[in-house]
Amino acid sequence: MAGGAASSGSTASDTYAGARHWLLMPSWFVLLIFVAAPVAMMLVYSFLTKEFRGGVIWEFSLGAYDQFFFDRGLFGDDPPQIDWTYINIFWRSIWQAGLATVLSLLIGFPTAYFIATRPERSRALWVFVITIPYWVNLLIRTVSMKFLLRDQGPMNDFLIWTGVIDDPLRIINTNLAVQLGLFYSYLPFMVLPIYAAVERYNFTLSEAAADLYASKWATLRRVLLPAVKPGVIAGCILVFVPSLGAFLAPDLLGGARNFMIGSLIEEQFKGNAGNWPFGAAASMILLTLVLIILMVFARQQRRMGDMR
Amino acid sequence: MKYFASTAMALALSVGAAAAEGDLVVYHWFEYMPQELLDKFTAETGVNVTMDTYDSNEAMLASLKAGGMGTYDVAVPGDYMVAIMAGEGLLDTIADGELTNKGNIAPEWADPSFDPGRKHSIPYQWGSTAFAVDTGSYEGDINTTDILFNPPEELRGKINMLDSQGEVMAMASLHMGIPQCSTDRDQLKALNDMLQGAKANWASFNSDTAKEVLVSGDAVVGMIYDGFSAKAREEKASVTYAFPKEGYVVWMDNVVLLKDAPNRENAIKFMDFLLEPENIAAVSNYARYGLGVTGAEDFLDPELATLPESNPPADAGAGAFIEVCDEATQAVYDQIWTNLKK
Amino acid sequence: MSARTDVKTYPGFFAITLLCMVILYAPLMVVTVYSFNASPSITVWEGLSLRWYADVFTGPESDKFKQAAFNSFSIALIAATLATAIATASATAIVRAGRFRLRLPSLGLITLPILVPEIVLAVATLIFFNSIGFTRGYMTILVAHIAFCIPFAYLPIQARMQGIENTYEQAAMDLYATKAQAFRQVLLPLMMPGIISGFLLAFIVSLDDFIITNFVKGAGVETLPTAIFGSVKQGIKPNIMAISTMLLSLSIMMVTISYFLSKWDNTK
C-alpha cells in the first residue's frame, strides 16, 4: 500500500486496451474539428493581408508580424526598429498573471489543505462554500469587486470610518486592482485541484516523517508538497493561463487605460482597430508563449521525476 | 450519450425555430431606446423585437463584418459611419415608395451629405459630443478643450474619456485647430505628442459608464454625449455640460436597412414606425436628444426645448461632424490611437 | 490517534482559510445588501425595498433575462453532460488501456482547450465559424462550449482514476466479471466522485463563460453572462444586484439540501 506519488506505477493498466480507439474517438472528433482546426485556421489568417476596416484579403503577407515586432514610425516609412510596444503589453500581462497566480497559491494552498483535512462529512460543505461564489457570474463578481474598491465605495467608507486611513485608498484603475480581480476570478481553480490531491494524500507518510523526528514544516516541504505537486501545478496552470488572456478584469478594474494581451486582441476583432491578421498574429504569439512555458514546466517535471 | 445528443439537437432546433416570421433583430447603441416603445411596436405589428447593443460605431462595424451580416435587420450608425457602411456595401437600398412615412423627415435632414437622398437610412436622433464637469468639485472655466487635453492640476487623474476613436480624435483636432483628416506630417506628429502628454492625466477610457462615473464621483470630468449628460444631471445636479470655445462634435444617428436582412419587411415597418412623430418623440423624451421628423413638437417633453445641454451659449465654438478619411490617412490616425492606448 | 490529527494541522492555515472566505464573500455581501436599496442609484442608500426584485420579473428587461437564463442553463447542462461522457471515455483509454502511440497526442489534444488561452480560442473559433459559413447562434455557442468543457471534466476524472488501484477490477475479473462489467460495476462507482466533480466543474465553466460566448454568439442569442454584460457595461444597476443575490441564494439552497441529503444518507 504505497500512497501518494508512488502510486502512479500501479494504477496504469491495459485492462481496456481493446477498446482504446473507440473510447478516444468522441474526444478526437470534437477537439480536432472545433479546437485544432480553428487554431490552424487562425495561423493561416495571421499570414493574410488585412482589409481596410475589418476582414482579410486572401494574399500572403508578413504585415501582421512586422507590425508586432517592428516600429516604422507614425507614417510607416522610418527605418524599422524593434518595437517594444506590444512586447511590453505582453510582458505586463505575464507579470500581472504571475502575481495573481502567486497570490492565489499563497491563499489557495492553505485553504485547500485545511478543507481536505476536515472530517469527511464537512469536507463537501467546505468545497461547496468555496464554489458558491462561482455560481455567480464572473462579470458580476468583477463588477462587485469594482463596486467594493471604488474611491467612494464601501471598503474605503469602512476604513475611513474605523479611522485606519484618512483619505480613500486609490485602488481602482491600478494594476493592483487588476491583480486582485484576476486572483478573485480564478481562485477556485487553484483550490480544487490542490484539494483533490491532498485528499488523496496518504497521511501515514506524514506520520512516518513525524516518527522520524521531522519537524512539521519539514514534513510539509519534503513529504507533502512533492506528493501533492501535480495538484499544485495543475492549480497554477489553471490560474495563470486564463489570467494571461483575461480581459474583463483589466477592462473593468484597470480602467482600460492600458492594453493587456486580452484587450489588445479583442480590440482587433470587436473594437476600433478591425485588424484581423494582427489579432490572429498576436493570438499565435500568445499561444506560442504559453506552450513554451508549459513545455519548460513539463520538462522540469520529467527531470525531477527521473531523479526520484 | 445518444439520448443527450438528440436532446441537444431538439433543443437547438426549437430555439432556432423561434427565429421564424414576425421577428426583428435590431443592432443598437446601449441605453438609447425605451423598452416601452419596443413593446408598443410589438403590440401594433405583432413583430417580436430582439435587441443587441454596441458602444461605438467602430465596434458595430467590426462585428457586422465579422459574420454579423445576415443576422441583423437594422442598425443605428452615426453620420460618418453611414457613409462608411454604404461604401463597404453593407447597406440595402430602400426603394421609392417603400417607406410610407418618408415624407415626415424634416427637410434639413432629408438629403444629408452622408446619405444623399436618404437611400439607406432614416434620421433617428442627433446631438453633440463634448464633455461634462462636476462643477461641485471644480469651479474654473469649463468651456475649453484644455479641460480634457491640458487640464489644471486639480483635475488630473479624474478624467474619463469615451472609448471611441472617432470622437476622441475629432475633439483633439478641434483642440489643436487642425483639420480632422490632416495629411500634414508636422500636424500629425504634434497631435500624437499632444495626446501622449494628455493621456497621463486620464483615469480611464469608457463609453458605457460615461454617465455613471460622473454621478458616482469616480470622475470629475467625463467626455460624454449631450443627452447622456442631461440624464447625469438629473441624478446629480452639479454635472454641467461644456460647450468648448474651440468647438465640439455634432452627430446624427440613423436607422439603416442592412443588406441580407433576414426580416426585411419588418425592418421597413420598424422604420415607418420610427418616422411617426409620436414614436420618435418618445425616444427623444427618453434619451434627451433632438429628432429629425416634422410634427413631433406636440409630443415632446417641453423641458427638452430649454435643456442646457442642447442650447449652446452664444460664445460656444462651432459644431463639427466627424469626417471620413481615406485609407492612407486613416492608417496614421489608427496608429496614433494605438499609440494612445498602449 | 492524537498524533494523527496533530501531523495534519498547521498553525495559520485556518486563519488563511477564513481570510479566503472573507475575500470571496465580501464583494457578494455588499452586492446583496445593496440589492435591497430603494434608490435607483447604487451610490445612495435610501432605505430597504424589494422593488428591484419585482423589477427582475416584471421590469422592462425581464423577458431578456428569462430567455438568457434558459439559454445558459440548457447550454451548460448539455455541454457539461456531453463533455463529462466524452472525458470519462477518454480517461479510461488513457489511464486504463496500456501504452500506445496515440496516448500522449490524445492527452495533449484533450488538454488543448485549457492550455490555449480563452481569448485565443475565442478568436480561432470565430475565424473558423466565419470561414466555413456557420451562422452564429445557439448552436455555435453549444458546440464551442462542449469543446472547451472537455478538459475541465477530464482533469478531475483522470486524477481520480489514477488514484484507484487496478487491483479492484483485477479481482472482479478474477471472479469472472467481463471487462464491461468490471468497468460499469467496479470502476465507474469508484470514479463517481471524480465524475461528479468533473461535471460540476464543466457546468460552472460553461455557465460562467463570457469571452468565447461573446465571440461566437449570434444576433440576439444571449446567455446570462452576455445579457448581464450588456446591462452592467453602463455600471452596476440594482436589478443586476438582485439577480446575483437570487443566484447566490439558489446556490446556498442547493448546497444546504445536498449537505442534509448526504447526512441523511449516512445515518440510514
PDB file of N, CA, C and O in Angstrom, chain C residues 41-76:
ATOM      1  N   SER C  41     -30.105  54.634  -7.840  1.00  0.00           N
ATOM      2  CA  SER C  41     -28.662  54.829  -7.956  1.00  0.00           C
ATOM      3  C   SER C  41     -27.969  53.910  -6.963  1.00  0.00           C
ATOM      4  O   SER C  41     -28.476  53.658  -5.870  1.00  0.00           O
ATOM      5  N   ILE C  42     -26.810  53.386  -7.351  1.00  0.00           N
ATOM      6  CA  ILE C  42     -26.144  52.446  -6.465  1.00  0.00           C
ATOM      7  C   ILE C  42     -25.318  53.168  -5.411  1.00  0.00           C
ATOM      8  O   ILE C  42     -24.815  52.552  -4.495  1.00  0.00           O
ATOM      9  N   THR C  43     -25.161  54.468  -5.556  1.00  0.00           N
ATOM     10  CA  THR C  43     -24.263  55.161  -4.653  1.00  0.00           C
ATOM     11  C   THR C  43     -24.985  55.745  -3.444  1.00  0.00           C
ATOM     12  O   THR C  43     -24.371  56.080  -2.451  1.00  0.00           O
ATOM     13  N   VAL C  44     -26.290  55.869  -3.547  1.00  0.00           N
ATOM     14  CA  VAL C  44     -27.038  56.485  -2.457  1.00  0.00           C
ATOM     15  C   VAL C  44     -27.884  55.422  -1.768  1.00  0.00           C
ATOM     16  O   VAL C  44     -28.496  54.594  -2.433  1.00  0.00           O
ATOM     17  N   TRP C  45     -27.924  55.435  -0.462  1.00  0.00           N
ATOM     18  CA  TRP C  45     -28.759  54.495   0.278  1.00  0.00           C
ATOM     19  C   TRP C  45     -30.051  55.180   0.673  1.00  0.00           C
ATOM     20  O   TRP C  45     -30.041  56.201   1.332  1.00  0.00           O
ATOM     21  N   GLU C  46     -31.168  54.644   0.227  1.00  0.00           N
ATOM     22  CA  GLU C  46     -32.445  55.289   0.524  1.00  0.00           C
ATOM     23  C   GLU C  46     -33.391  54.404   1.308  1.00  0.00           C
ATOM     24  O   GLU C  46     -34.600  54.602   1.303  1.00  0.00           O
ATOM     25  N   GLY C  47     -32.880  53.388   1.936  1.00  0.00           N
ATOM     26  CA  GLY C  47     -33.747  52.533   2.752  1.00  0.00           C
ATOM     27  C   GLY C  47     -34.068  51.222   2.081  1.00  0.00           C
ATOM     28  O   GLY C  47     -33.805  51.025   0.891  1.00  0.00           O
ATOM     29  N   LEU C  48     -34.643  50.313   2.855  1.00  0.00           N
ATOM     30  CA  LEU C  48     -34.911  48.956   2.375  1.00  0.00           C
ATOM     31  C   LEU C  48     -36.085  48.921   1.404  1.00  0.00           C
ATOM     32  O   LEU C  48     -37.068  49.629   1.576  1.00  0.00           O
ATOM     33  N   SER C  49     -35.954  48.059   0.393  1.00  0.00           N
ATOM     34  CA  SER C  49     -37.056  47.913  -0.552  1.00  0.00           C
ATOM     35  C   SER C  49     -36.864  46.637  -1.355  1.00  0.00           C
ATOM     36  O   SER C  49     -35.745  46.154  -1.530  1.00  0.00           O
ATOM     37  N   LEU C  50     -37.948  46.080  -1.838  1.00  0.00           N
ATOM     38  CA  LEU C  50     -37.860  44.889  -2.671  1.00  0.00           C
ATOM     39  C   LEU C  50     -38.113  45.235  -4.131  1.00  0.00           C
ATOM     40  O   LEU C  50     -38.293  44.353  -4.961  1.00  0.00           O
ATOM     41  N   ARG C  51     -38.130  46.519  -4.456  1.00  0.00           N
ATOM     42  CA  ARG C  51     -38.557  46.903  -5.797  1.00  0.00           C
ATOM     43  C   ARG C  51     -37.698  46.319  -6.910  1.00  0.00           C
ATOM     44  O   ARG C  51     -38.191  46.011  -7.984  1.00  0.00           O
ATOM     45  N   TRP C  52     -36.398  46.116  -6.653  1.00  0.00           N
ATOM     46  CA  TRP C  52     -35.538  45.604  -7.724  1.00  0.00           C
ATOM     47  C   TRP C  52     -35.758  44.127  -7.973  1.00  0.00           C
ATOM     48  O   TRP C  52     -35.495  43.625  -9.056  1.00  0.00           O
ATOM     49  N   TYR C  53     -36.274  43.428  -6.950  1.00  0.00           N
ATOM     50  CA  TYR C  53     -36.621  42.024  -7.156  1.00  0.00           C
ATOM     51  C   TYR C  53     -37.862  41.929  -8.040  1.00  0.00           C
ATOM     52  O   TYR C  53     -37.955  41.083  -8.924  1.00  0.00           O
ATOM     53  N   ALA C  54     -38.816  42.816  -7.772  1.00  0.00           N
ATOM     54  CA  ALA C  54     -40.001  42.853  -8.625  1.00  0.00           C
ATOM     55  C   ALA C  54     -39.584  43.220 -10.045  1.00  0.00           C
ATOM     56  O   ALA C  54     -40.071  42.644 -11.023  1.00  0.00           O
ATOM     57  N   ASP C  55     -38.644  44.133 -10.136  1.00  0.00           N
ATOM     58  CA  ASP C  55     -38.191  44.596 -11.448  1.00  0.00           C
ATOM     59  C   ASP C  55     -37.608  43.467 -12.298  1.00  0.00           C
ATOM     60  O   ASP C  55     -37.798  43.434 -13.509  1.00  0.00           O
ATOM     61  N   VAL C  56     -36.902  42.528 -11.645  1.00  0.00           N
ATOM     62  CA  VAL C  56     -36.286  41.433 -12.395  1.00  0.00           C
ATOM     63  C   VAL C  56     -37.345  40.602 -13.120  1.00  0.00           C
ATOM     64  O   VAL C  56     -37.155  40.173 -14.255  1.00  0.00           O
ATOM     65  N   PHE C  57     -38.500  40.396 -12.451  1.00  0.00           N
ATOM     66  CA  PHE C  57     -39.519  39.528 -13.039  1.00  0.00           C
ATOM     67  C   PHE C  57     -40.546  40.267 -13.885  1.00  0.00           C
ATOM     68  O   PHE C  57     -41.145  39.691 -14.780  1.00  0.00           O
ATOM     69  N   THR C  58     -40.752  41.533 -13.572  1.00  0.00           N
ATOM     70  CA  THR C  58     -41.803  42.242 -14.289  1.00  0.00           C
ATOM     71  C   THR C  58     -41.276  43.461 -15.037  1.00  0.00           C
ATOM     72  O   THR C  58     -41.993  44.052 -15.828  1.00  0.00           O
ATOM     73  N   GLY C  59     -40.038  43.829 -14.758  1.00  0.00           N
ATOM     74  CA  GLY C  59     -39.490  45.052 -15.340  1.00  0.00           C
ATOM     75  C   GLY C  59     -39.276  44.927 -16.842  1.00  0.00           C
ATOM     76  O   GLY C  59     -39.503  43.864 -17.427  1.00  0.00           O
ATOM     77  N   PRO C  60     -38.808  46.002 -17.473  1.00  0.00           N
ATOM     78  CA  PRO C  60     -38.634  46.006 -18.923  1.00  0.00           C
ATOM     79  C   PRO C  60     -37.641  44.967 -19.426  1.00  0.00           C
ATOM     80  O   PRO C  60     -37.735  44.521 -20.573  1.00  0.00           O
ATOM     81  N   GLU C  61     -36.703  44.545 -18.581  1.00  0.00           N
ATOM     82  CA  GLU C  61     -35.679  43.615 -19.067  1.00  0.00           C
ATOM     83  C   GLU C  61     -35.989  42.157 -18.714  1.00  0.00           C
ATOM     84  O   GLU C  61     -35.178  41.280 -18.979  1.00  0.00           O
ATOM     85  N   SER C  62     -37.167  41.910 -18.125  1.00  0.00           N
ATOM     86  CA  SER C  62     -37.426  40.570 -17.584  1.00  0.00           C
ATOM     87  C   SER C  62     -37.411  39.488 -18.663  1.00  0.00           C
ATOM     88  O   SER C  62     -36.846  38.416 -18.463  1.00  0.00           O
ATOM     89  N   ASP C  63     -38.006  39.764 -19.825  1.00  0.00           N
ATOM     90  CA  ASP C  63     -38.046  38.750 -20.881  1.00  0.00           C
ATOM     91  C   ASP C  63     -36.644  38.377 -21.328  1.00  0.00           C
ATOM     92  O   ASP C  63     -36.330  37.211 -21.548  1.00  0.00           O
ATOM     93  N   LYS C  64     -35.821  39.399 -21.473  1.00  0.00           N
ATOM     94  CA  LYS C  64     -34.447  39.170 -21.911  1.00  0.00           C
ATOM     95  C   LYS C  64     -33.729  38.248 -20.933  1.00  0.00           C
ATOM     96  O   LYS C  64     -33.062  37.303 -21.342  1.00  0.00           O
ATOM     97  N   PHE C  65     -33.887  38.511 -19.643  1.00  0.00           N
ATOM     98  CA  PHE C  65     -33.168  37.708 -18.650  1.00  0.00           C
ATOM     99  C   PHE C  65     -33.721  36.292 -18.566  1.00  0.00           C
ATOM    100  O   PHE C  65     -32.975  35.347 -18.357  1.00  0.00           O
ATOM    101  N   LYS C  66     -35.040  36.145 -18.732  1.00  0.00           N
ATOM    102  CA  LYS C  66     -35.619  34.794 -18.695  1.00  0.00           C
ATOM    103  C   LYS C  66     -35.059  33.957 -19.848  1.00  0.00           C
ATOM    104  O   LYS C  66     -34.633  32.819 -19.671  1.00  0.00           O
ATOM    105  N   GLN C  67     -35.067  34.531 -21.054  1.00  0.00           N
ATOM    106  CA  GLN C  67     -34.556  33.827 -22.219  1.00  0.00           C
ATOM    107  C   GLN C  67     -33.079  33.491 -22.032  1.00  0.00           C
ATOM    108  O   GLN C  67     -32.632  32.387 -22.326  1.00  0.00           O
ATOM    109  N   ALA C  68     -32.336  34.470 -21.514  1.00  0.00           N
ATOM    110  CA  ALA C  68     -30.899  34.265 -21.316  1.00  0.00           C
ATOM    111  C   ALA C  68     -30.650  33.169 -20.293  1.00  0.00           C
ATOM    112  O   ALA C  68     -29.758  32.340 -20.468  1.00  0.00           O
ATOM    113  N   ALA C  69     -31.457  33.145 -19.229  1.00  0.00           N
ATOM    114  CA  ALA C  69     -31.289  32.125 -18.197  1.00  0.00           C
ATOM    115  C   ALA C  69     -31.570  30.752 -18.786  1.00  0.00           C
ATOM    116  O   ALA C  69     -30.833  29.790 -18.545  1.00  0.00           O
ATOM    117  N   PHE C  70     -32.610  30.663 -19.620  1.00  0.00           N
ATOM    118  CA  PHE C  70     -32.911  29.380 -20.260  1.00  0.00           C
ATOM    119  C   PHE C  70     -31.741  28.936 -21.135  1.00  0.00           C
ATOM    120  O   PHE C  70     -31.284  27.799 -21.056  1.00  0.00           O
ATOM    121  N   ASN C  71     -31.244  29.840 -21.971  1.00  0.00           N
ATOM    122  CA  ASN C  71     -30.114  29.501 -22.836  1.00  0.00           C
ATOM    123  C   ASN C  71     -28.914  29.039 -22.024  1.00  0.00           C
ATOM    124  O   ASN C  71     -28.295  28.027 -22.325  1.00  0.00           O
ATOM    125  N   SER C  72     -28.591  29.797 -20.970  1.00  0.00           N
ATOM    126  CA  SER C  72     -27.411  29.492 -20.172  1.00  0.00           C
ATOM    127  C   SER C  72     -27.512  28.116 -19.542  1.00  0.00           C
ATOM    128  O   SER C  72     -26.585  27.312 -19.642  1.00  0.00           O
ATOM    129  N   PHE C  73     -28.641  27.848 -18.878  1.00  0.00           N
ATOM    130  CA  PHE C  73     -28.762  26.588 -18.161  1.00  0.00           C
ATOM    131  C   PHE C  73     -28.862  25.409 -19.127  1.00  0.00           C
ATOM    132  O   PHE C  73     -28.280  24.354 -18.874  1.00  0.00           O
ATOM    133  N   SER C  74     -29.571  25.578 -20.246  1.00  0.00           N
ATOM    134  CA  SER C  74     -29.663  24.449 -21.174  1.00  0.00           C
ATOM    135  C   SER C  74     -28.309  24.171 -21.801  1.00  0.00           C
ATOM    136  O   SER C  74     -27.885  23.016 -21.920  1.00  0.00           O
ATOM    137  N   ILE C  75     -27.585  25.220 -22.177  1.00  0.00           N
ATOM    138  CA  ILE C  75     -26.264  25.008 -22.773  1.00  0.00           C
ATOM    139  C   ILE C  75     -25.319  24.367 -21.768  1.00  0.00           C
ATOM    140  O   ILE C  75     -24.616  23.398 -22.078  1.00  0.00           O
ATOM    141  N   ALA C  76     -25.341  24.874 -20.535  1.00  0.00           N
ATOM    142  CA  ALA C  76     -24.430  24.338 -19.520  1.00  0.00           C
ATOM    143  C   ALA C  76     -24.737  22.871 -19.249  1.00  0.00           C
ATOM    144  O   ALA C  76     -23.827  22.040 -19.128  1.00  0.00           O
TER     145      ALA C  76
END
